[in-house]
Tab-separated table of C-alpha atoms in Angstrom:
chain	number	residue	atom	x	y	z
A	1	UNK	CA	32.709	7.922	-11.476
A	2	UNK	CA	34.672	4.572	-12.543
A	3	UNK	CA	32.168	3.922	-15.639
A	4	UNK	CA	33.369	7.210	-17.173
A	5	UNK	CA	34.970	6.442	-20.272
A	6	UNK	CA	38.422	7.086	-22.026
A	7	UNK	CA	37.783	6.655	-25.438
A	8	UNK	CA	35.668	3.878	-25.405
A	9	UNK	CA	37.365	2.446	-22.181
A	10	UNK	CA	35.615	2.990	-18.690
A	11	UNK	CA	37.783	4.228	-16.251
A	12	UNK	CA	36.801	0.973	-14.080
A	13	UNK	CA	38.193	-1.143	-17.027
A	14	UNK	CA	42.289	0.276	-16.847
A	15	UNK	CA	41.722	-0.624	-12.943
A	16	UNK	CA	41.195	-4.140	-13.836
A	17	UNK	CA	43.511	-4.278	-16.397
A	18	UNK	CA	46.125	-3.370	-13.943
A	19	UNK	CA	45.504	-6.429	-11.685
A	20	UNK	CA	45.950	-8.756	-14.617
A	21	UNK	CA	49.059	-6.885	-15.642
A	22	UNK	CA	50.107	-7.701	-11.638
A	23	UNK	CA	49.474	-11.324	-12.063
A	24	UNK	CA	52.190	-11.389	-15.394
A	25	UNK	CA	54.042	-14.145	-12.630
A	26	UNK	CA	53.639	-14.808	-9.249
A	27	UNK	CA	57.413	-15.321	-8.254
A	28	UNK	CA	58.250	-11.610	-10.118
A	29	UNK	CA	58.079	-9.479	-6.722
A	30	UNK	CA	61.318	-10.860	-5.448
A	31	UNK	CA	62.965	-9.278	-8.512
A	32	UNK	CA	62.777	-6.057	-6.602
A	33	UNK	CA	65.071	-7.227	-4.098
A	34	UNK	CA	67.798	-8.775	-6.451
A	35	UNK	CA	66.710	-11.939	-6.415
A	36	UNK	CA	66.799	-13.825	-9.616
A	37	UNK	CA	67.111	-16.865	-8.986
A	38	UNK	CA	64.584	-19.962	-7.327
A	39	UNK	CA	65.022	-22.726	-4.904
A	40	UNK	CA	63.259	-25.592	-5.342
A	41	UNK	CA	61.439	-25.924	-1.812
A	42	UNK	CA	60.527	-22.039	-2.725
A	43	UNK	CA	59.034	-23.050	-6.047
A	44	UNK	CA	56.924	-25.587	-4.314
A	45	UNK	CA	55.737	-23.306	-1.861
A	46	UNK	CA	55.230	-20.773	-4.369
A	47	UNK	CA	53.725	-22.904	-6.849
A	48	UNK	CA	51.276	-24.629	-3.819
A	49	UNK	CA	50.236	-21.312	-2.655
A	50	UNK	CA	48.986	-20.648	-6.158
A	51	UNK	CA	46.959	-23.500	-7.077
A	52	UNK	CA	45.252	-23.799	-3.541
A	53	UNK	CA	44.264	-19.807	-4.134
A	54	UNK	CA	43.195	-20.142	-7.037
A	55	UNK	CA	40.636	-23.026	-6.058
A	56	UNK	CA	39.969	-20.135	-3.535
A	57	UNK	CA	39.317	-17.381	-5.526
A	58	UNK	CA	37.061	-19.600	-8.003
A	59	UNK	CA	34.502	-20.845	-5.027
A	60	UNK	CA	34.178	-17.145	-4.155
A	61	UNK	CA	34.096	-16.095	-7.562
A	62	UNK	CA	30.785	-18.781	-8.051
A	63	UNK	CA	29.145	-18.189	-4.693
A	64	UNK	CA	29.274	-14.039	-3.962
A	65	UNK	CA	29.279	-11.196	-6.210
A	66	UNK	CA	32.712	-10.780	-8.284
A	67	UNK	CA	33.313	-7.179	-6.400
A	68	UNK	CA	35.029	-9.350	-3.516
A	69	UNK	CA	37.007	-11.307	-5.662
A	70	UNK	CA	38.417	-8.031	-7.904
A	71	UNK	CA	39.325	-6.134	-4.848
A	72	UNK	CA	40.782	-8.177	-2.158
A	73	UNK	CA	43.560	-9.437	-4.304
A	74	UNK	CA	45.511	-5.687	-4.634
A	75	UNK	CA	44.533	-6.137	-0.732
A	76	UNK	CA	47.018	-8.964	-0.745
A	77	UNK	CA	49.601	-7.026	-3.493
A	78	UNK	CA	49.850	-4.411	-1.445
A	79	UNK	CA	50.671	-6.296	1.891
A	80	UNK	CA	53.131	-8.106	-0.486
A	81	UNK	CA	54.835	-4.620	-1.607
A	82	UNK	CA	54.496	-3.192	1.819
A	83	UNK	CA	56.539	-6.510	3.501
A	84	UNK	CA	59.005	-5.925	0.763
A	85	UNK	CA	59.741	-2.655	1.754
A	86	UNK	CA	60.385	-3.257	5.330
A	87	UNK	CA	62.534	-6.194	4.802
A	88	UNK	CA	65.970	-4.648	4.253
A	89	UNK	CA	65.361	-3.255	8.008
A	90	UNK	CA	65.335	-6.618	9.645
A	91	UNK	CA	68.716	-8.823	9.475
A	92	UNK	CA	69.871	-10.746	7.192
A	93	UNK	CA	70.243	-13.658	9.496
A	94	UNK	CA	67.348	-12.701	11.445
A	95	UNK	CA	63.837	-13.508	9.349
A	96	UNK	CA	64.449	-11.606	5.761
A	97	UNK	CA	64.556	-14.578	3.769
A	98	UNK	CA	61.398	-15.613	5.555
A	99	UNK	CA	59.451	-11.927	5.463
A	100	UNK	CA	60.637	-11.564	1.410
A	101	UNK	CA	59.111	-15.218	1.185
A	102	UNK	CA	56.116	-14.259	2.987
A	103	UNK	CA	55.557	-11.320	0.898
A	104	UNK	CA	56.044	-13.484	-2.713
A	105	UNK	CA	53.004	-16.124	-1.406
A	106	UNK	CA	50.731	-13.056	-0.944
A	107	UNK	CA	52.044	-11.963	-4.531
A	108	UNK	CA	51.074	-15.214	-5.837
A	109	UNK	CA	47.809	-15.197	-3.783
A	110	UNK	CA	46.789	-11.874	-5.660
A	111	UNK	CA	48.404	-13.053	-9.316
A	112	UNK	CA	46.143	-16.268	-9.207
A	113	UNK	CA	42.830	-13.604	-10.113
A	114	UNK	CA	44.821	-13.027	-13.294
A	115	UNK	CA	42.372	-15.300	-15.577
A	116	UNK	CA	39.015	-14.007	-14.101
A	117	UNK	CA	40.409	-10.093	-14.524
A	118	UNK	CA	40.851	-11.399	-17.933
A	119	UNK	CA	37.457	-12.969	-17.992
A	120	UNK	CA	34.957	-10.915	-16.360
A	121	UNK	CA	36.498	-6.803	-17.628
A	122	UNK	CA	34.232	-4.754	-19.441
A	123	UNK	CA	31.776	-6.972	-18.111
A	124	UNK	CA	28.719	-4.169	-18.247
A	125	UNK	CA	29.114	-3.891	-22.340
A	126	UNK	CA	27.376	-7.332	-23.097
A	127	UNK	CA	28.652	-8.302	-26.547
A	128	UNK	CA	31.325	-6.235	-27.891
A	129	UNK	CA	32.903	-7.084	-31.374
A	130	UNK	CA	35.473	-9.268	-32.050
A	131	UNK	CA	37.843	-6.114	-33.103
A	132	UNK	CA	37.385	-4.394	-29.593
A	133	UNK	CA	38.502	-7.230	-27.482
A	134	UNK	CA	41.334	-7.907	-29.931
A	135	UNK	CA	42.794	-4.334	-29.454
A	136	UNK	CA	41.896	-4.240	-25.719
A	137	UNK	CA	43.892	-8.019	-25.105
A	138	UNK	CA	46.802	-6.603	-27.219
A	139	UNK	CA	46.615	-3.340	-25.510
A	140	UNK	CA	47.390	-5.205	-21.904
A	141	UNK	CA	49.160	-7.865	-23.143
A	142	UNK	CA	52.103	-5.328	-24.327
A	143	UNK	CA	51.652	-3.918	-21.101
A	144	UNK	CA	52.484	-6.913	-19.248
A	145	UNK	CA	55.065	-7.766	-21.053
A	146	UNK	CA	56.716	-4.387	-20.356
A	147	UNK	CA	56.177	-4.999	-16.835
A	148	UNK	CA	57.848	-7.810	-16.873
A	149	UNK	CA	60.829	-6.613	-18.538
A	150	UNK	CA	61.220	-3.689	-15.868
A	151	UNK	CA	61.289	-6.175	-13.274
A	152	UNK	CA	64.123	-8.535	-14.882
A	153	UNK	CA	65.826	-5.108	-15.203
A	154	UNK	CA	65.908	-3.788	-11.408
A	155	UNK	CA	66.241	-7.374	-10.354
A	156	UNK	CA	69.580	-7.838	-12.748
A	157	UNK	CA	70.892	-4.341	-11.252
A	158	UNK	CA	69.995	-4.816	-7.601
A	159	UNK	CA	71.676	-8.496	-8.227
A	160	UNK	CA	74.833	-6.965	-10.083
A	161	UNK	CA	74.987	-4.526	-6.786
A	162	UNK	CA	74.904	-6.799	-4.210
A	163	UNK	CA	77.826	-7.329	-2.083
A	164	UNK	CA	79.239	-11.006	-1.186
A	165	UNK	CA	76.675	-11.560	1.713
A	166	UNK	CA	73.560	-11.542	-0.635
A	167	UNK	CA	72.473	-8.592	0.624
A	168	UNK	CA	71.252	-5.628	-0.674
A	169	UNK	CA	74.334	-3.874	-0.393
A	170	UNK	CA	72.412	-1.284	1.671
A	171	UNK	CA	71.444	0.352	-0.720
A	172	UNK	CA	70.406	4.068	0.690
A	173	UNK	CA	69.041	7.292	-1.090
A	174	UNK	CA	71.751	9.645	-1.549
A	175	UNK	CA	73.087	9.651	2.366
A	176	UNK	CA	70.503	8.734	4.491
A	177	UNK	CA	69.862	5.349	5.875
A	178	UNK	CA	66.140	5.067	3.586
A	179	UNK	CA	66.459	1.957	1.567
A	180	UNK	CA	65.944	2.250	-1.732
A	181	UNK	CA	63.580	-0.668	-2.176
A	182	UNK	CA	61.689	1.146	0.702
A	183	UNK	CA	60.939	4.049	-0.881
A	184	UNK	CA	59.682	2.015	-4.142
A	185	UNK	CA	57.371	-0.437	-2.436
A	186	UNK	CA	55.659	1.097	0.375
A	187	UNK	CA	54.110	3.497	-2.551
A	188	UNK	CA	53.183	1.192	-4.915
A	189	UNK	CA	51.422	-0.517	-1.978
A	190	UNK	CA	49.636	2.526	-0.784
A	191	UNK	CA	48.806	3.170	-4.413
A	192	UNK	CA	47.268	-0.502	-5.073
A	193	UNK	CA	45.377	-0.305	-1.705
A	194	UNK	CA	43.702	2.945	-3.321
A	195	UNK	CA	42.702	1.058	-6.546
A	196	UNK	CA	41.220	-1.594	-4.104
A	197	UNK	CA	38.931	1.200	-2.264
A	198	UNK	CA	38.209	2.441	-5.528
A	199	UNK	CA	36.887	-0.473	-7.301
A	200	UNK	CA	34.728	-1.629	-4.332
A	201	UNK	CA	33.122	1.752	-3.973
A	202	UNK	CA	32.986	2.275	-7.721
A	203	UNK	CA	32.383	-0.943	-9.763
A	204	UNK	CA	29.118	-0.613	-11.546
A	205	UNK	CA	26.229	-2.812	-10.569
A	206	UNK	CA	27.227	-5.961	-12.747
A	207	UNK	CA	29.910	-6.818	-10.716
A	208	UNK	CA	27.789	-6.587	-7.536
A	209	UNK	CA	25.568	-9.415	-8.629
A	210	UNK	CA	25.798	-13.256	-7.332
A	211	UNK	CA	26.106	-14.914	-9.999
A	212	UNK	CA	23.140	-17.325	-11.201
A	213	UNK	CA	22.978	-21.313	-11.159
A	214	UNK	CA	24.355	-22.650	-14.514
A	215	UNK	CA	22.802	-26.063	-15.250
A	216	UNK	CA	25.194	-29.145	-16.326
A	217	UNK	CA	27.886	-26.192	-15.315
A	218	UNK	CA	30.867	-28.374	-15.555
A	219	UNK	CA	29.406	-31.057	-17.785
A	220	UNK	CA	28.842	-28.794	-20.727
A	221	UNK	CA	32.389	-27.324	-20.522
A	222	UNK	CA	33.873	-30.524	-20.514
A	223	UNK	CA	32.501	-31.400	-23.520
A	224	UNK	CA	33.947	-28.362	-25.406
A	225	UNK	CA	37.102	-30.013	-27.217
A	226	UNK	CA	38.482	-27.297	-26.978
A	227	UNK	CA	38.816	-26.823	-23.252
A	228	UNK	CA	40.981	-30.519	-22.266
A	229	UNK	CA	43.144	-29.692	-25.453
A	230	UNK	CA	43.480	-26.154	-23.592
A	231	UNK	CA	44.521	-27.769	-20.506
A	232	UNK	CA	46.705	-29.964	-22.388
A	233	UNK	CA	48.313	-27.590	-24.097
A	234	UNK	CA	49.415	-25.634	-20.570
A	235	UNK	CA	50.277	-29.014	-18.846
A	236	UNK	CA	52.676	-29.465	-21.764
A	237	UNK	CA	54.387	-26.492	-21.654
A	238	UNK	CA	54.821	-25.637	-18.312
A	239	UNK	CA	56.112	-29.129	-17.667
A	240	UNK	CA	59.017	-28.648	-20.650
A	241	UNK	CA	59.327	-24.699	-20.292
A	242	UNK	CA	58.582	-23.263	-16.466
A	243	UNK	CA	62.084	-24.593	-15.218
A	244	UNK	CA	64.279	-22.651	-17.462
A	245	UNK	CA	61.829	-19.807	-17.425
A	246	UNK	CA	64.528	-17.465	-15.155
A	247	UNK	CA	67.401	-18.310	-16.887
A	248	UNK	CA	65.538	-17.382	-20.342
A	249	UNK	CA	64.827	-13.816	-19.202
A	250	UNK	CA	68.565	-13.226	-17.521
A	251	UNK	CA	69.438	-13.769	-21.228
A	252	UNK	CA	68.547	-10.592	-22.798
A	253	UNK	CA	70.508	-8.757	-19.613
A	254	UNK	CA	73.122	-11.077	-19.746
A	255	UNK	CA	75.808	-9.283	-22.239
A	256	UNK	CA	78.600	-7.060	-20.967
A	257	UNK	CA	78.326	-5.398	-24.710
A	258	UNK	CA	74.687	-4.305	-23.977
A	259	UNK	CA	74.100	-2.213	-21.261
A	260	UNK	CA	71.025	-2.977	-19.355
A	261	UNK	CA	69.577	0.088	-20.250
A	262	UNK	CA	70.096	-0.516	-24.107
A	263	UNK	CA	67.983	-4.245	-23.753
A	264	UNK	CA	65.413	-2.092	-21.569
A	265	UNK	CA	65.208	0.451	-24.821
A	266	UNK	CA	64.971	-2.512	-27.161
A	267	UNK	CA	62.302	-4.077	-25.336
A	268	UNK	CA	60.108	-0.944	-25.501
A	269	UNK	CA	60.782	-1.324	-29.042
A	270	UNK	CA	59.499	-4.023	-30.026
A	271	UNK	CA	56.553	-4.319	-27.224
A	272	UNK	CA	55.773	-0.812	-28.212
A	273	UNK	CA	55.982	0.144	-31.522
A	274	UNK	CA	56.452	-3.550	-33.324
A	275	UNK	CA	53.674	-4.838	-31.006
A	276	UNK	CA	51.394	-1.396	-32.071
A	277	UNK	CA	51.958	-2.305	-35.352
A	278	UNK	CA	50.563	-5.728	-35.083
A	279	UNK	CA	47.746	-4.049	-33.009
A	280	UNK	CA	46.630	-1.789	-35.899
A	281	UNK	CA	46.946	-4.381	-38.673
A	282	UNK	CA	45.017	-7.515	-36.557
A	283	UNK	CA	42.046	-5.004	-35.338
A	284	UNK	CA	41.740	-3.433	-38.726
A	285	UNK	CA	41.347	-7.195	-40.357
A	286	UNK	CA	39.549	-8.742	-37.442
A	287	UNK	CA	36.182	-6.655	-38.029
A	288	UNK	CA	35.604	-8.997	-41.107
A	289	UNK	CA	37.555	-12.182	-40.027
A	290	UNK	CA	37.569	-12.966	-36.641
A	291	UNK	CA	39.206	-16.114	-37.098
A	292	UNK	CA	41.975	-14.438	-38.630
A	293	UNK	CA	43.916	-13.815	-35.282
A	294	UNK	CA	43.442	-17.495	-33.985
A	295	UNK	CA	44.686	-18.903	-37.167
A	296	UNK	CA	47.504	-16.848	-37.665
A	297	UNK	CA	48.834	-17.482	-33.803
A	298	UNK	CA	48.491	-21.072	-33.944
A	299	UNK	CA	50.328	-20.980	-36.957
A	300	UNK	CA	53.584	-19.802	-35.504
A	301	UNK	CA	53.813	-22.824	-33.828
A	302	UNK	CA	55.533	-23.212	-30.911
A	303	UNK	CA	57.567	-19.157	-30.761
A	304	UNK	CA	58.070	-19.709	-26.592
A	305	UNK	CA	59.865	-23.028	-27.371
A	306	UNK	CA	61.948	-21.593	-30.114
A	307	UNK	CA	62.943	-18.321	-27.370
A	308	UNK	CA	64.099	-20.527	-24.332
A	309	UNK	CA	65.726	-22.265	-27.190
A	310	UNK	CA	67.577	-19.279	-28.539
A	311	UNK	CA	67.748	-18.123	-24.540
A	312	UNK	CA	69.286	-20.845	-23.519
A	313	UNK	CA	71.004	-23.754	-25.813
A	314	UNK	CA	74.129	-21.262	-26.393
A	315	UNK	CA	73.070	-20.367	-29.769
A	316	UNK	CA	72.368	-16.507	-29.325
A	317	UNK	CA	75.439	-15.945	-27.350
A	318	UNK	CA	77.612	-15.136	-30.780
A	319	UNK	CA	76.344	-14.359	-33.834
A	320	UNK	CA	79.992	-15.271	-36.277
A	321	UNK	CA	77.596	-14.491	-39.446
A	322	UNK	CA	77.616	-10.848	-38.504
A	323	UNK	CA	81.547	-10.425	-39.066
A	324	UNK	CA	83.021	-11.061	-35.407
A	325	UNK	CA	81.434	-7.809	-34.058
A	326	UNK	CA	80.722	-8.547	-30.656
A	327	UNK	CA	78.053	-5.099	-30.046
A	328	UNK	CA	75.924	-5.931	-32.953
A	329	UNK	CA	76.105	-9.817	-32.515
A	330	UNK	CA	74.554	-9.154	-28.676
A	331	UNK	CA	72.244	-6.704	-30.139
A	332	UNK	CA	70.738	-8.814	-33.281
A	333	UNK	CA	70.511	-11.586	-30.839
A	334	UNK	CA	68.233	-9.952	-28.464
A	335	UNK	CA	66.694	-8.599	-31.096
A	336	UNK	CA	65.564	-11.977	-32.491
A	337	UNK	CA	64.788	-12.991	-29.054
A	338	UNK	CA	62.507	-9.782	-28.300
A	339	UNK	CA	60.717	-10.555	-31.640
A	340	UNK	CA	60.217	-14.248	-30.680
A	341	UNK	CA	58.542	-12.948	-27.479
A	342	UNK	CA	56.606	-10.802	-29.515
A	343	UNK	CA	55.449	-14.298	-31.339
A	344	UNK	CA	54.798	-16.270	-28.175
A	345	UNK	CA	52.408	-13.003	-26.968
A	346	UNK	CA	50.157	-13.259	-30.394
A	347	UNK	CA	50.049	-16.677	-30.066
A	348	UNK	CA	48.761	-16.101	-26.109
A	349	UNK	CA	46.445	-13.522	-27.727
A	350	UNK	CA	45.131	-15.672	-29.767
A	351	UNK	CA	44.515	-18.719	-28.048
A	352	UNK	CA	42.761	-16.258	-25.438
A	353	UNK	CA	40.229	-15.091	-28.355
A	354	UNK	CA	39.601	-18.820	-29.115
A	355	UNK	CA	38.403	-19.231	-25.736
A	356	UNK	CA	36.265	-16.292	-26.125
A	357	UNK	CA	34.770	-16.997	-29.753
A	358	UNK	CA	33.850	-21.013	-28.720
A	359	UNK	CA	32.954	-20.320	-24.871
A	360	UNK	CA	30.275	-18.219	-22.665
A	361	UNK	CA	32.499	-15.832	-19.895
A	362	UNK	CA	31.605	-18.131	-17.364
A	363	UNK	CA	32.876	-20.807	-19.318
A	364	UNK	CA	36.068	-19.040	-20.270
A	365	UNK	CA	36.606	-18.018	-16.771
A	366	UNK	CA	36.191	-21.306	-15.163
A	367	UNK	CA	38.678	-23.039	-18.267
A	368	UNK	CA	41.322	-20.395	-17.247
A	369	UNK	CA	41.363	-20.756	-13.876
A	370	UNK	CA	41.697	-24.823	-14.326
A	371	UNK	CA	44.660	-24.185	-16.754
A	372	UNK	CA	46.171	-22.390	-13.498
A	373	UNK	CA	45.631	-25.255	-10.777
A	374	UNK	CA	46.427	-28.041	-13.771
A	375	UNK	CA	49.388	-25.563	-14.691
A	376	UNK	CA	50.769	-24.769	-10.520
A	377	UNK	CA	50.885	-29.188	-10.905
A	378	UNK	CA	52.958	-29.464	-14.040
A	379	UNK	CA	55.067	-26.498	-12.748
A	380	UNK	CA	55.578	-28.549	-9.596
A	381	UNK	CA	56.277	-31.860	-11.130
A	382	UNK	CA	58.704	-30.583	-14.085
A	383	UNK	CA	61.376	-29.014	-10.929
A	384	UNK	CA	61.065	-32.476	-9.530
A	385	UNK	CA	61.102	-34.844	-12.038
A	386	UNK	CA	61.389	-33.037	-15.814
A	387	UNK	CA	65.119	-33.056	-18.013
A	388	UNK	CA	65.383	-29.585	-17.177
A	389	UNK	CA	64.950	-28.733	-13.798
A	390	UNK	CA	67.809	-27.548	-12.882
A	391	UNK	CA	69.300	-26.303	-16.417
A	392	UNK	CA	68.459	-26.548	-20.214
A	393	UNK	CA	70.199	-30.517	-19.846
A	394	UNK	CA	68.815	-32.403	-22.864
A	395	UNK	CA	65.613	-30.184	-23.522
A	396	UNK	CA	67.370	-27.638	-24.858
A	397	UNK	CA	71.138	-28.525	-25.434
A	398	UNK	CA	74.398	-26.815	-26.202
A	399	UNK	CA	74.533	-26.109	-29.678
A	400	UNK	CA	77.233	-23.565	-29.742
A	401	UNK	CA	79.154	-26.720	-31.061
A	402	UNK	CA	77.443	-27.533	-34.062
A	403	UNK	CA	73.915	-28.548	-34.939
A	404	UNK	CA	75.167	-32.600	-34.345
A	405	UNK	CA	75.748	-32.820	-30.627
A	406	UNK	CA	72.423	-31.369	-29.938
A	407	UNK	CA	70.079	-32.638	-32.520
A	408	UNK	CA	71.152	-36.570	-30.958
A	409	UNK	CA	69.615	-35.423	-27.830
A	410	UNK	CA	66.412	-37.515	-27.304
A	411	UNK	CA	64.993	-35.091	-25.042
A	412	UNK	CA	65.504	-32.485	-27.576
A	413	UNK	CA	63.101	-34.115	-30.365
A	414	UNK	CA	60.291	-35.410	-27.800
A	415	UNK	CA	60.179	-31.876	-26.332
A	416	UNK	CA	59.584	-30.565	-29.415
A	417	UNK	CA	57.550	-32.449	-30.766
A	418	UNK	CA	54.773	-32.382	-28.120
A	419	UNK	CA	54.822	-28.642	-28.730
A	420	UNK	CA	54.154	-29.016	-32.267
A	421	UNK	CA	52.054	-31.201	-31.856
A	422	UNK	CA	50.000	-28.361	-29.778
A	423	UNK	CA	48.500	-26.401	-32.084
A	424	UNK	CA	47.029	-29.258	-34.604
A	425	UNK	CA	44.395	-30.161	-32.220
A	426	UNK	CA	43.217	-26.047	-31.896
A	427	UNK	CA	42.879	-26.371	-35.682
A	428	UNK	CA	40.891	-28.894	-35.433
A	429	UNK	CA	38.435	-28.143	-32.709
A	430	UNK	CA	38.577	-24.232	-33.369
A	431	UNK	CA	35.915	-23.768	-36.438
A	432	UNK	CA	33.871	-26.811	-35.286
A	433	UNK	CA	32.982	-25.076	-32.254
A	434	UNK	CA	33.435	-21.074	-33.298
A	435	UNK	CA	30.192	-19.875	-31.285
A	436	UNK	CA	29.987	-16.388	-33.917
A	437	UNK	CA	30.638	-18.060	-37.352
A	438	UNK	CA	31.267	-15.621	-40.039
C-alpha cells in the first residue's frame, strides 16, 4: 500500500520525509511549552544525548535491516510528545522541569536519524536523475524550515503568556481544566506512533535487507576530499554559530510593530512561494547541469553567518534609510532576514547534492551521520569555551553604533573569515571527484 505513488512520490517516501522534517533540531520540542531559551548543563545533556544516539543508530543502521532504524525513532517522538503533554499536570516544583527534559533527550534521540532519512528515501528507485532529487531535497527542505518557524511561533506566544512563575499560565481550553499543550501533543504522538506501525508493516522489501559488507568501508571514504572538508566545514560553524542559534530565531518575533502572526505570514512567503520559485528554476536547469546547484550555493558564501549577523549585531533592529517608519523598518528587516534563510537553505541543498554526486548512499549516509557526532562536539565545546556562548560578544558585535566599533573586533574578522574560507575547498574538491560528470 505504502509504494503507491503520488505523482511520482511513493506514499512510503512523504512518511520518511516527515521524520527528517522532525529532526529540523533536537532542542525544538520544548518550544511547545514556552521555553525559548537553553541552559548550559541542558545543552550538554542535550547535545550528549545526541552524539551517543547517533553512534547508536549508525551500528544498527550497518548491522540489521534499515526498517528498525526508520521506525523506532517516531517510537521515541512520540513518547517525547506524549511526556510533553502530561507535564503541565505535575507541579511545577515537583518533577516538570525534569519530565519536559526527559521528553527533549527522546526528541533528540529520534532527530539524530535525520541524515540517514535523508540518505536512504526513495531507496527502491536505484538511480534517479539529478533533477528529481533536487526538487524532492527542496521540496522537504521548505518544509522544515516551515516547521521550524511554527515552533519559534507557539514557543514566543506560550513564552509572552506565561505568568511570573514560569509556568504555563494554565493555560486551559475555553473553561475546562484540559491544557492546551495537552490537547496538541498527545495527538501528534498518537499520530507519529501510527506512521511508525505503518512503515514497519509497509516499507517495501529494500529496506528489509541487512545491508552487505563494504570492503576498505571507512578507508575509501576517508580518502574522498570531500568528506574531512565536510566535517570541517560543520565543526566550523557550529563552533562560531550554534550558541546564538536561539537568540537568532527570537529575532524575527521580536518586534512589537509586527505581530507574530504577520512574521508567521512572511515566513510562508518566502519558504513558500520565493523558495517554489527557486524550486522551478534549479530543477528546470539541473536536467542539463547538475553542477549548477552546487556551484551556485557555494557561491553565496557564508548566508547563515551573514543572518545571525543581521539577527543579532543590532543592525536589523532600525532601518533609518527607510524614512523613520518604524512598521516597514521591522518588516524590510525580517524580510532581508527571511531571504537570507532562504540563502543558507540552498546553500544546505546544495552541499547535500555534492555529497550525493561524489559519494555512494552508504557513503553519504555514513559522512552525515559523522558531521552529527563531530557537530554534537563543536556544539558542546563552543557553550563552554567559544566568544559567544552566552551572547553575540565579539563574534558578532553591536553595530547599531557605526561600522567602527565593530569592525575592530578581532573575533569579528577570524569568525568570518573561517567561514569564507569554507566554501573554497568544496570548489576545489567538488569537480575532481563529481562521480556523474557531464
Amino acid at each position: 500500500l505504502l509504494q503507491i505513488r503520488l505523482g511520482n512520490w511513493p506514499i512510503y517516501s512523504f512518511l520518511l520525509a516527515l521524520g527528517q522534517v522532525l529532526s529540523a533540531n533536537s532542542y525544538q520540542i520544548v518550544l511547545l511549552t514556552g521555553s525559548t531559551t537553553q541552559t548550559a548543563n541542558k545543552l550538554y545533556l542535550i547535545a550528549s544525548v545526541y552524539l551517543g544516539t547517533s553512534i547508536f543508530w549508525w551500528i544498527l543502521f550497518r548491522r540489521f535491516a534499515a526498517l528498525y532504524t526508520l521506525t523506532l525513532p517516531f517510537l521515541l517522538y512520540g513518547l517525547g510528545f506524549l511526556l510533553l503533554g502530561i507535564s503541565p499536570f505535575i507541579p511545577l516544583h515537583g518533577g516538570r522541569g525534569a519530565v519536559q527534559v526527559v521528553a527533549t533527550c527522546l526528541y533528540a534521540a529520534a532527530s539524530s536519524t535525520g541524515s540517514l532519512y535523508f540518505a536512504v528515501n526513495f531507496g527502491d528507485e536505484g538511480g534517479a536523475p539529478i533533477n528529481i532529487w533536487l526538487f524532492r531535497a527542496c521540496i522537504i527542505q521548505g518544509i522544515q524550515q516551515l516547521y521550524t518557524v511554527g515552533l519559534w511561533y507557539w514557543g514566543s506566544v506560550i513564552a509572552g503568556a506565561q505568568t511570573g512563575d514560569g509556568s504555563l499560565n494554565n493555560k486551559t481550553i475555553a473553561d475546562s481544566h484540559v491544557p492546551v499543550v495537552l490537547v496538541i501533543a498527545v495527538p501528534i504522538a498518537l499520530i507519529l506512533w501510527a506512521v511508525g506501525l505503518a512503515l514497519f508493516f509497509g516499507l517495501p522489501d529494500y529496506y528489509r535487507q541487512a545491508p552487505g559488507y563494504i570492503p576498505s568501508f571507512y578507508t575509501s571514504l576517508m580518502r574522498r576530499n570531500i568528506v574531512p572538508w565536510f566535517f570541517l566545514t560543520v565543526v566550523v560553524q557550529n563552533y562560531w554559530l550554534s550558541a546564538p542559534y536561539g537568540r537568532n530565531w527570537q529575532f524575527l518575533f521580536a518586534s512589537k510593530y509586527v505581530p507574530g502572526w504577520s512574521a508567521v505570514l512572511l515566513a510562508v512567503g518566502f519558504f513558500v512561494g520565493v523558495w517554489a520559485l527557486l524550486l522551478v528554476t534549479f530543477s528546470r536547469f539541473s536536467v542539463t547541469h547538475p553542477w549548477l546547484v552546487p556551484m551556485f550555493s557555494l557561491g553565496l558564501g557564508a548566508p547563515r553567518w551573514a543572518q545571525m549577523l543581521w539577527g543579532t549585531s543590532g543592525i536589523g533592529l532600525y532601518l533609518p534609510w527607510l524614512g523613520h517608519n518604524a512598521i516597514a523598518s521591522a518588516l524590510v528587516s525580517r524580510a532581508l532576514w527571511l531571504w537570507l534563510g532562504v540563502l543558507d537553505t540552498i546553500q544546505g541543498v546544495g552541499i547535500g547534492m555534492v555529497l550525493l554526486l561524489t559519494l555512494t548512499r552508504q557513503h553519504v549516509a555514513a559522512a552525515l551521520v559523522g558531521a552529527q557526532i563531530l557537530g554534537s562536539v563543536a556544539t558542546i565545546l563552543a557553550r563552554a569555551t567559544a566568544p559567544d556562548k552566552i551572547g553575540p560578544g565579539d563574534v558578532f558585535p553591536d553595530f547599531s553604533e557605526g561600522i567602527m566599533p565593530g569592525a575592530s573586533r578581532a573575533w569579528f574578522w577570524v569568525a568570518l573569515g573561517m567561514q569564507l574560507v569554507l566554501p573554497f575547498g568544496y570548489f576545489k574538491f567538488f569537480r575532481k571527484e563529481q562521480v556523474s560528470k557531464p
